[in-house]
Amino acid sequence: MKHLLGLKSSSDSQQLNSRLIYHPDVFEFYTSQKNFSKEGLRRLEEAIQEVQVQATKRIVLHHPMTFENEYLEMVVPEATFPRTYAFLQESTEALLDLADSYDTKVLVHGSYELRNPATVDYYGSLEAANDYLFRELEKWTRLGKGHIFFENGISPLFSFGEPDYDKAILEAGFPLAYDVSHAFIHLAGDNAALVQSLETLKPNIQHYHLVDSMGISHDSLPLGQGKIDWKKVYQHLNPSASSIYEIDLKDVTNPYEQLASHQYSLDLED
């Protein structure tokens, strides 16, 4: 597995420039609701062009995490949350338009945390919600035309690590983005189960979020500061996939923790 330098930022010029000086191999933009104004999309497009000229063609556009201070979920029902549903559809389409124009990828959460109980209540059961989710993922896979993949969360839906569910995801053929820390948290810190999940889903994984965790909550630690066995993890990653270090930063204009994680990964080879 080649240890790629994958960095992440918003389209803000100061954040972007603080990453580009390191000439990353992979670049991921995180987006928010404000990116989907006319001006916000124009700035994001300009930022994509800057990265392609100055650093790399391997770019990922991360779909917004929230809308009007609520976490976005792929299973949000239109009947109950029409504004959120409309934003989910329109923002995904807007990112796919950019991805088609600039040959980038779009990352969408299959699910995140399912914090709002009204979301699942609409379907009557997790099983029914999951059936709807799989239909939506199939729809977006078709519409994405090779430009989309779906990330795991730490909710009861679309969390990686349980063998039967991993097998169902693999058989469905969804293109995947695998957040290592999310799976580790879902598995309550079980490194053996994490490695098995990585191996099972490897053929469909196109992108990784490399981030450490104590395996209890969403802590987003630099590599080496949590309990993930990275020596073993790296042995089970898809070598053709891209990756970034999705680490919480003390200063969003300084990618120090991302860079330190990359150095840690390089040191594993010694």
Short mmCIF file of C-alpha atoms in Angstrom, two decimals:
data_model
loop_
_atom_site.label_atom_id
_atom_site.label_comp_id
_atom_site.label_asym_id
_atom_site.label_seq_id
_atom_site.Cartn_x
_atom_site.Cartn_y
_atom_site.Cartn_z
CA MET A 1 0.00 0.00 0.00
CA LYS A 2 1.50 3.30 -1.09
CA HIS A 3 1.25 5.89 1.68
CA LEU A 4 -0.46 8.80 -0.05
CA LEU A 5 -0.42 12.32 1.31
CA GLY A 6 -4.14 13.06 1.43
CA LEU A 7 -5.22 16.43 2.81
CA LYS A 8 -8.59 18.04 3.41
CA SER A 9 -9.93 21.58 3.67
CA SER A 10 -12.81 23.81 2.72
CA SER A 11 -12.72 25.99 -0.40
CA ASP A 12 -11.60 28.95 1.75
CA SER A 13 -8.44 30.39 0.20
CA GLN A 14 -6.45 30.51 3.43
CA GLN A 15 -7.22 26.89 4.29
CA LEU A 16 -6.61 25.77 0.72
CA ASN A 17 -3.24 27.49 0.38
CA SER A 18 -2.05 26.04 3.69
CA ARG A 19 -2.48 22.56 2.15
CA LEU A 20 -1.32 23.18 -1.40
CA ILE A 21 2.21 24.11 -0.33
CA TYR A 22 2.68 20.41 0.56
CA HIS A 23 1.57 19.20 -2.92
CA PRO A 24 -0.80 16.47 -1.71
CA ASP A 25 -1.40 13.31 -3.73
CA VAL A 26 -5.12 13.40 -2.90
CA PHE A 27 -7.28 16.36 -1.93
CA GLU A 28 -10.71 16.33 -0.33
CA PHE A 29 -13.00 19.34 0.00
CA TYR A 30 -15.49 19.37 2.79
CA THR A 31 -18.61 21.32 1.90
CA SER A 32 -21.38 22.87 3.93
CA GLN A 33 -24.80 24.35 3.28
CA LYS A 34 -23.26 27.72 2.42
CA ASN A 35 -21.37 26.20 -0.52
CA PHE A 36 -24.63 25.72 -2.41
CA SER A 37 -25.38 29.32 -3.17
CA LYS A 38 -24.43 30.58 -6.63
CA GLU A 39 -21.34 32.26 -5.16
CA GLY A 40 -20.46 29.24 -3.02
CA LEU A 41 -20.52 26.87 -5.98
CA ARG A 42 -18.48 29.32 -8.06
CA ARG A 43 -15.80 29.45 -5.35
CA LEU A 44 -15.76 25.66 -5.01
CA GLU A 45 -15.28 25.31 -8.75
CA GLU A 46 -12.39 27.79 -8.66
CA ALA A 47 -10.81 25.85 -5.78
CA ILE A 48 -11.07 22.58 -7.70
CA GLN A 49 -9.25 24.21 -10.60
CA GLU A 50 -6.52 25.50 -8.25
CA VAL A 51 -5.91 22.05 -6.80
CA GLN A 52 -5.79 20.42 -10.23
CA VAL A 53 -3.25 22.94 -11.50
CA GLN A 54 -1.04 23.12 -8.40
CA ALA A 55 -1.20 19.66 -6.86
CA THR A 56 -3.33 16.72 -8.02
CA LYS A 57 -6.18 15.49 -10.18
CA ARG A 58 -7.35 13.10 -7.43
CA ILE A 59 -10.05 15.21 -5.79
CA VAL A 60 -12.99 14.23 -3.61
CA LEU A 61 -15.98 16.48 -2.87
CA HIS A 62 -17.43 15.63 0.54
CA HIS A 63 -21.19 16.14 0.72
CA PRO A 64 -22.40 18.46 3.55
CA MET A 65 -22.81 16.89 6.98
CA THR A 66 -25.72 19.09 8.05
CA PHE A 67 -28.64 21.15 6.81
CA GLU A 68 -30.16 23.82 9.05
CA ASN A 69 -28.17 22.41 12.00
CA GLU A 70 -29.55 18.88 11.55
CA TYR A 71 -27.36 15.98 10.42
CA LEU A 72 -28.16 14.93 6.87
CA GLU A 73 -29.25 11.34 6.36
CA MET A 74 -29.76 9.58 3.05
CA VAL A 75 -33.00 8.10 4.42
CA VAL A 76 -34.56 11.47 5.30
CA PRO A 77 -38.25 11.16 4.27
CA GLU A 78 -39.56 13.78 1.88
CA ALA A 79 -43.02 13.68 3.47
CA THR A 80 -41.72 14.58 6.93
CA PHE A 81 -38.73 16.80 6.09
CA PRO A 82 -39.38 18.28 2.62
CA ARG A 83 -36.78 21.06 2.86
CA THR A 84 -34.04 18.71 4.05
CA TYR A 85 -34.94 16.13 1.41
CA ALA A 86 -34.85 18.77 -1.33
CA PHE A 87 -31.45 20.03 -0.17
CA LEU A 88 -30.07 16.48 -0.06
CA GLN A 89 -31.15 15.81 -3.64
CA GLU A 90 -30.14 19.20 -5.06
CA SER A 91 -26.75 19.40 -3.33
CA THR A 92 -25.81 15.89 -4.44
CA GLU A 93 -26.79 16.72 -8.01
CA ALA A 94 -24.75 19.94 -7.88
CA LEU A 95 -21.65 18.10 -6.69
CA LEU A 96 -22.09 15.42 -9.34
CA ASP A 97 -22.28 18.15 -12.00
CA LEU A 98 -18.91 19.45 -10.81
CA ALA A 99 -17.52 15.92 -10.62
CA ASP A 100 -18.58 15.26 -14.20
CA SER A 101 -17.01 18.52 -15.41
CA TYR A 102 -13.69 18.06 -13.60
CA ASP A 103 -13.48 14.25 -13.31
CA THR A 104 -13.55 14.26 -9.51
CA LYS A 105 -15.37 12.04 -7.00
CA VAL A 106 -18.29 12.83 -4.72
CA LEU A 107 -18.48 11.33 -1.23
CA VAL A 108 -21.90 10.96 0.39
CA HIS A 109 -22.65 9.41 3.77
CA GLY A 110 -24.85 6.35 3.47
CA SER A 111 -25.79 7.26 7.02
CA TYR A 112 -24.12 9.19 9.82
CA GLU A 113 -25.62 8.97 13.32
CA LEU A 114 -29.43 8.89 12.86
CA ARG A 115 -29.84 11.34 15.73
CA ASN A 116 -33.41 12.31 14.89
CA PRO A 117 -35.74 9.41 15.84
CA ALA A 118 -38.46 10.78 13.57
CA THR A 119 -36.40 9.69 10.57
CA VAL A 120 -36.58 5.97 11.33
CA ASP A 121 -40.05 6.27 12.86
CA TYR A 122 -41.36 7.22 9.43
CA TYR A 123 -40.35 3.82 8.03
CA GLY A 124 -41.56 1.82 11.00
CA SER A 125 -38.38 -0.21 11.44
CA LEU A 126 -34.66 -0.17 10.75
CA GLU A 127 -35.15 -2.96 8.22
CA ALA A 128 -37.60 -0.89 6.20
CA ALA A 129 -35.33 2.15 6.44
CA ASN A 130 -32.41 0.05 5.24
CA ASP A 131 -34.43 -1.22 2.26
CA TYR A 132 -35.15 2.39 1.28
CA LEU A 133 -31.49 3.31 1.83
CA PHE A 134 -30.27 0.57 -0.50
CA ARG A 135 -32.71 1.74 -3.20
CA GLU A 136 -31.38 5.30 -2.85
CA LEU A 137 -27.78 4.12 -3.03
CA GLU A 138 -28.61 2.16 -6.17
CA LYS A 139 -30.21 5.28 -7.66
CA TRP A 140 -27.25 7.51 -6.90
CA THR A 141 -24.79 4.89 -8.11
CA ARG A 142 -26.53 4.98 -11.50
CA LEU A 143 -26.77 8.76 -11.57
CA GLY A 144 -23.17 9.16 -10.43
CA LYS A 145 -21.77 7.33 -13.46
CA GLY A 146 -18.56 6.37 -11.67
CA HIS A 147 -18.16 9.68 -9.82
CA ILE A 148 -19.71 8.76 -6.45
CA PHE A 149 -19.00 6.61 -3.42
CA PHE A 150 -20.69 6.14 -0.07
CA GLU A 151 -19.11 6.47 3.38
CA ASN A 152 -19.93 4.47 6.49
CA GLY A 153 -21.11 6.17 9.67
CA ILE A 154 -21.66 5.16 13.28
CA SER A 155 -25.43 4.79 13.08
CA PRO A 156 -27.49 1.57 12.96
CA LEU A 157 -27.63 2.06 9.17
CA PHE A 158 -24.67 1.74 6.81
CA SER A 159 -22.07 1.05 9.48
CA PHE A 160 -19.31 -1.31 8.41
CA GLY A 161 -18.00 -4.20 10.47
CA GLU A 162 -20.80 -6.71 10.96
CA PRO A 163 -20.01 -9.67 8.65
CA ASP A 164 -23.54 -10.27 7.31
CA TYR A 165 -24.15 -6.57 6.64
CA ASP A 166 -20.74 -6.14 5.03
CA LYS A 167 -21.55 -9.07 2.76
CA ALA A 168 -24.90 -7.50 1.79
CA ILE A 169 -23.15 -4.20 0.95
CA LEU A 170 -20.50 -6.03 -1.08
CA GLU A 171 -23.08 -8.02 -3.02
CA ALA A 172 -25.07 -4.85 -3.75
CA GLY A 173 -21.98 -3.52 -5.54
CA PHE A 174 -21.99 -0.06 -4.01
CA PRO A 175 -18.80 2.00 -4.50
CA LEU A 176 -17.47 2.68 -1.02
CA ALA A 177 -15.53 5.19 1.04
CA TYR A 178 -14.32 3.52 4.23
CA ASP A 179 -13.81 5.63 7.35
CA VAL A 180 -11.55 3.46 9.50
CA SER A 181 -12.40 5.23 12.76
CA HIS A 182 -16.17 4.98 12.18
CA ALA A 183 -15.91 1.22 11.72
CA PHE A 184 -13.65 0.91 14.77
CA ILE A 185 -16.15 2.84 16.91
CA HIS A 186 -19.06 0.79 15.59
CA LEU A 187 -17.09 -2.35 16.52
CA ALA A 188 -16.35 -1.02 20.04
CA GLY A 189 -12.61 -1.04 19.47
CA ASP A 190 -12.26 -4.58 18.05
CA ASN A 191 -9.16 -4.54 15.80
CA ALA A 192 -9.66 -8.12 14.57
CA ALA A 193 -13.21 -7.36 13.41
CA LEU A 194 -11.99 -4.12 11.80
CA VAL A 195 -9.37 -5.96 9.77
CA GLN A 196 -11.93 -8.58 8.69
CA SER A 197 -14.30 -5.84 7.54
CA LEU A 198 -11.56 -4.06 5.60
CA GLU A 199 -10.69 -7.31 3.86
CA THR A 200 -14.31 -8.20 3.07
CA LEU A 201 -15.14 -4.83 1.53
CA LYS A 202 -11.74 -4.21 -0.09
CA PRO A 203 -12.90 -4.90 -3.69
CA ASN A 204 -15.49 -2.11 -3.54
CA ILE A 205 -13.51 0.46 -1.56
CA GLN A 206 -12.34 3.41 -3.65
CA HIS A 207 -11.39 5.84 -0.89
CA TYR A 208 -10.34 5.78 2.77
CA HIS A 209 -10.57 8.20 5.65
CA LEU A 210 -7.53 7.38 7.76
CA VAL A 211 -8.13 8.60 11.31
CA ASP A 212 -7.46 7.11 14.72
CA SER A 213 -9.89 6.58 17.59
CA MET A 214 -10.17 5.13 21.07
CA GLY A 215 -13.13 3.13 19.80
CA ILE A 216 -15.73 4.73 22.07
CA SER A 217 -16.89 7.98 20.49
CA HIS A 218 -16.24 10.16 17.45
CA ASP A 219 -12.86 11.54 18.53
CA SER A 220 -10.99 12.01 15.17
CA LEU A 221 -7.48 11.48 16.52
CA PRO A 222 -4.17 11.68 14.65
CA LEU A 223 -2.75 8.31 13.67
CA GLY A 224 -0.91 6.70 16.57
CA GLN A 225 -2.90 8.48 19.28
CA GLY A 226 -5.76 5.99 19.42
CA LYS A 227 -6.12 2.22 19.65
CA ILE A 228 -6.33 1.25 15.97
CA ASP A 229 -3.63 -1.24 14.92
CA TRP A 230 -2.38 0.65 11.88
CA LYS A 231 0.35 -1.87 11.08
CA LYS A 232 -2.36 -4.46 10.41
CA VAL A 233 -4.81 -2.01 8.85
CA TYR A 234 -2.36 -0.98 6.13
CA GLN A 235 -1.94 -4.63 5.14
CA HIS A 236 -5.64 -4.82 4.25
CA LEU A 237 -6.21 -1.60 2.31
CA ASN A 238 -7.05 -1.58 -1.38
CA PRO A 239 -3.84 -0.34 -3.05
CA SER A 240 -5.75 1.27 -5.92
CA ALA A 241 -7.89 3.41 -3.60
CA SER A 242 -7.27 7.04 -2.66
CA SER A 243 -7.07 8.19 0.96
CA ILE A 244 -6.89 11.26 3.15
CA TYR A 245 -6.15 11.93 6.81
CA GLU A 246 -9.45 13.18 8.23
CA ILE A 247 -8.13 14.54 11.52
CA ASP A 248 -9.57 17.26 13.75
CA LEU A 249 -7.27 20.28 13.60
CA LYS A 250 -6.46 22.70 16.39
CA ASP A 251 -6.14 25.40 13.72
CA VAL A 252 -8.07 24.93 10.46
CA THR A 253 -5.46 27.00 8.63
CA ASN A 254 -2.64 24.66 9.69
CA PRO A 255 -2.83 20.97 8.64
CA TYR A 256 -0.24 19.93 11.26
CA GLU A 257 -2.23 16.93 12.56
CA GLN A 258 -2.83 15.65 9.03
CA LEU A 259 0.87 15.94 8.22
CA ALA A 260 1.89 14.28 11.50
CA SER A 261 -0.44 11.39 10.69
CA HIS A 262 1.21 11.00 7.30
CA GLN A 263 4.65 10.88 8.92
CA TYR A 264 3.36 8.25 11.35
CA SER A 265 2.16 6.13 8.44
CA LEU A 266 5.55 6.41 6.72
CA ASP A 267 7.31 5.39 9.94
CA LEU A 268 5.30 2.16 9.99
CA GLU A 269 7.40 0.97 7.07
CA ASP A 270 10.65 1.22 9.08
#
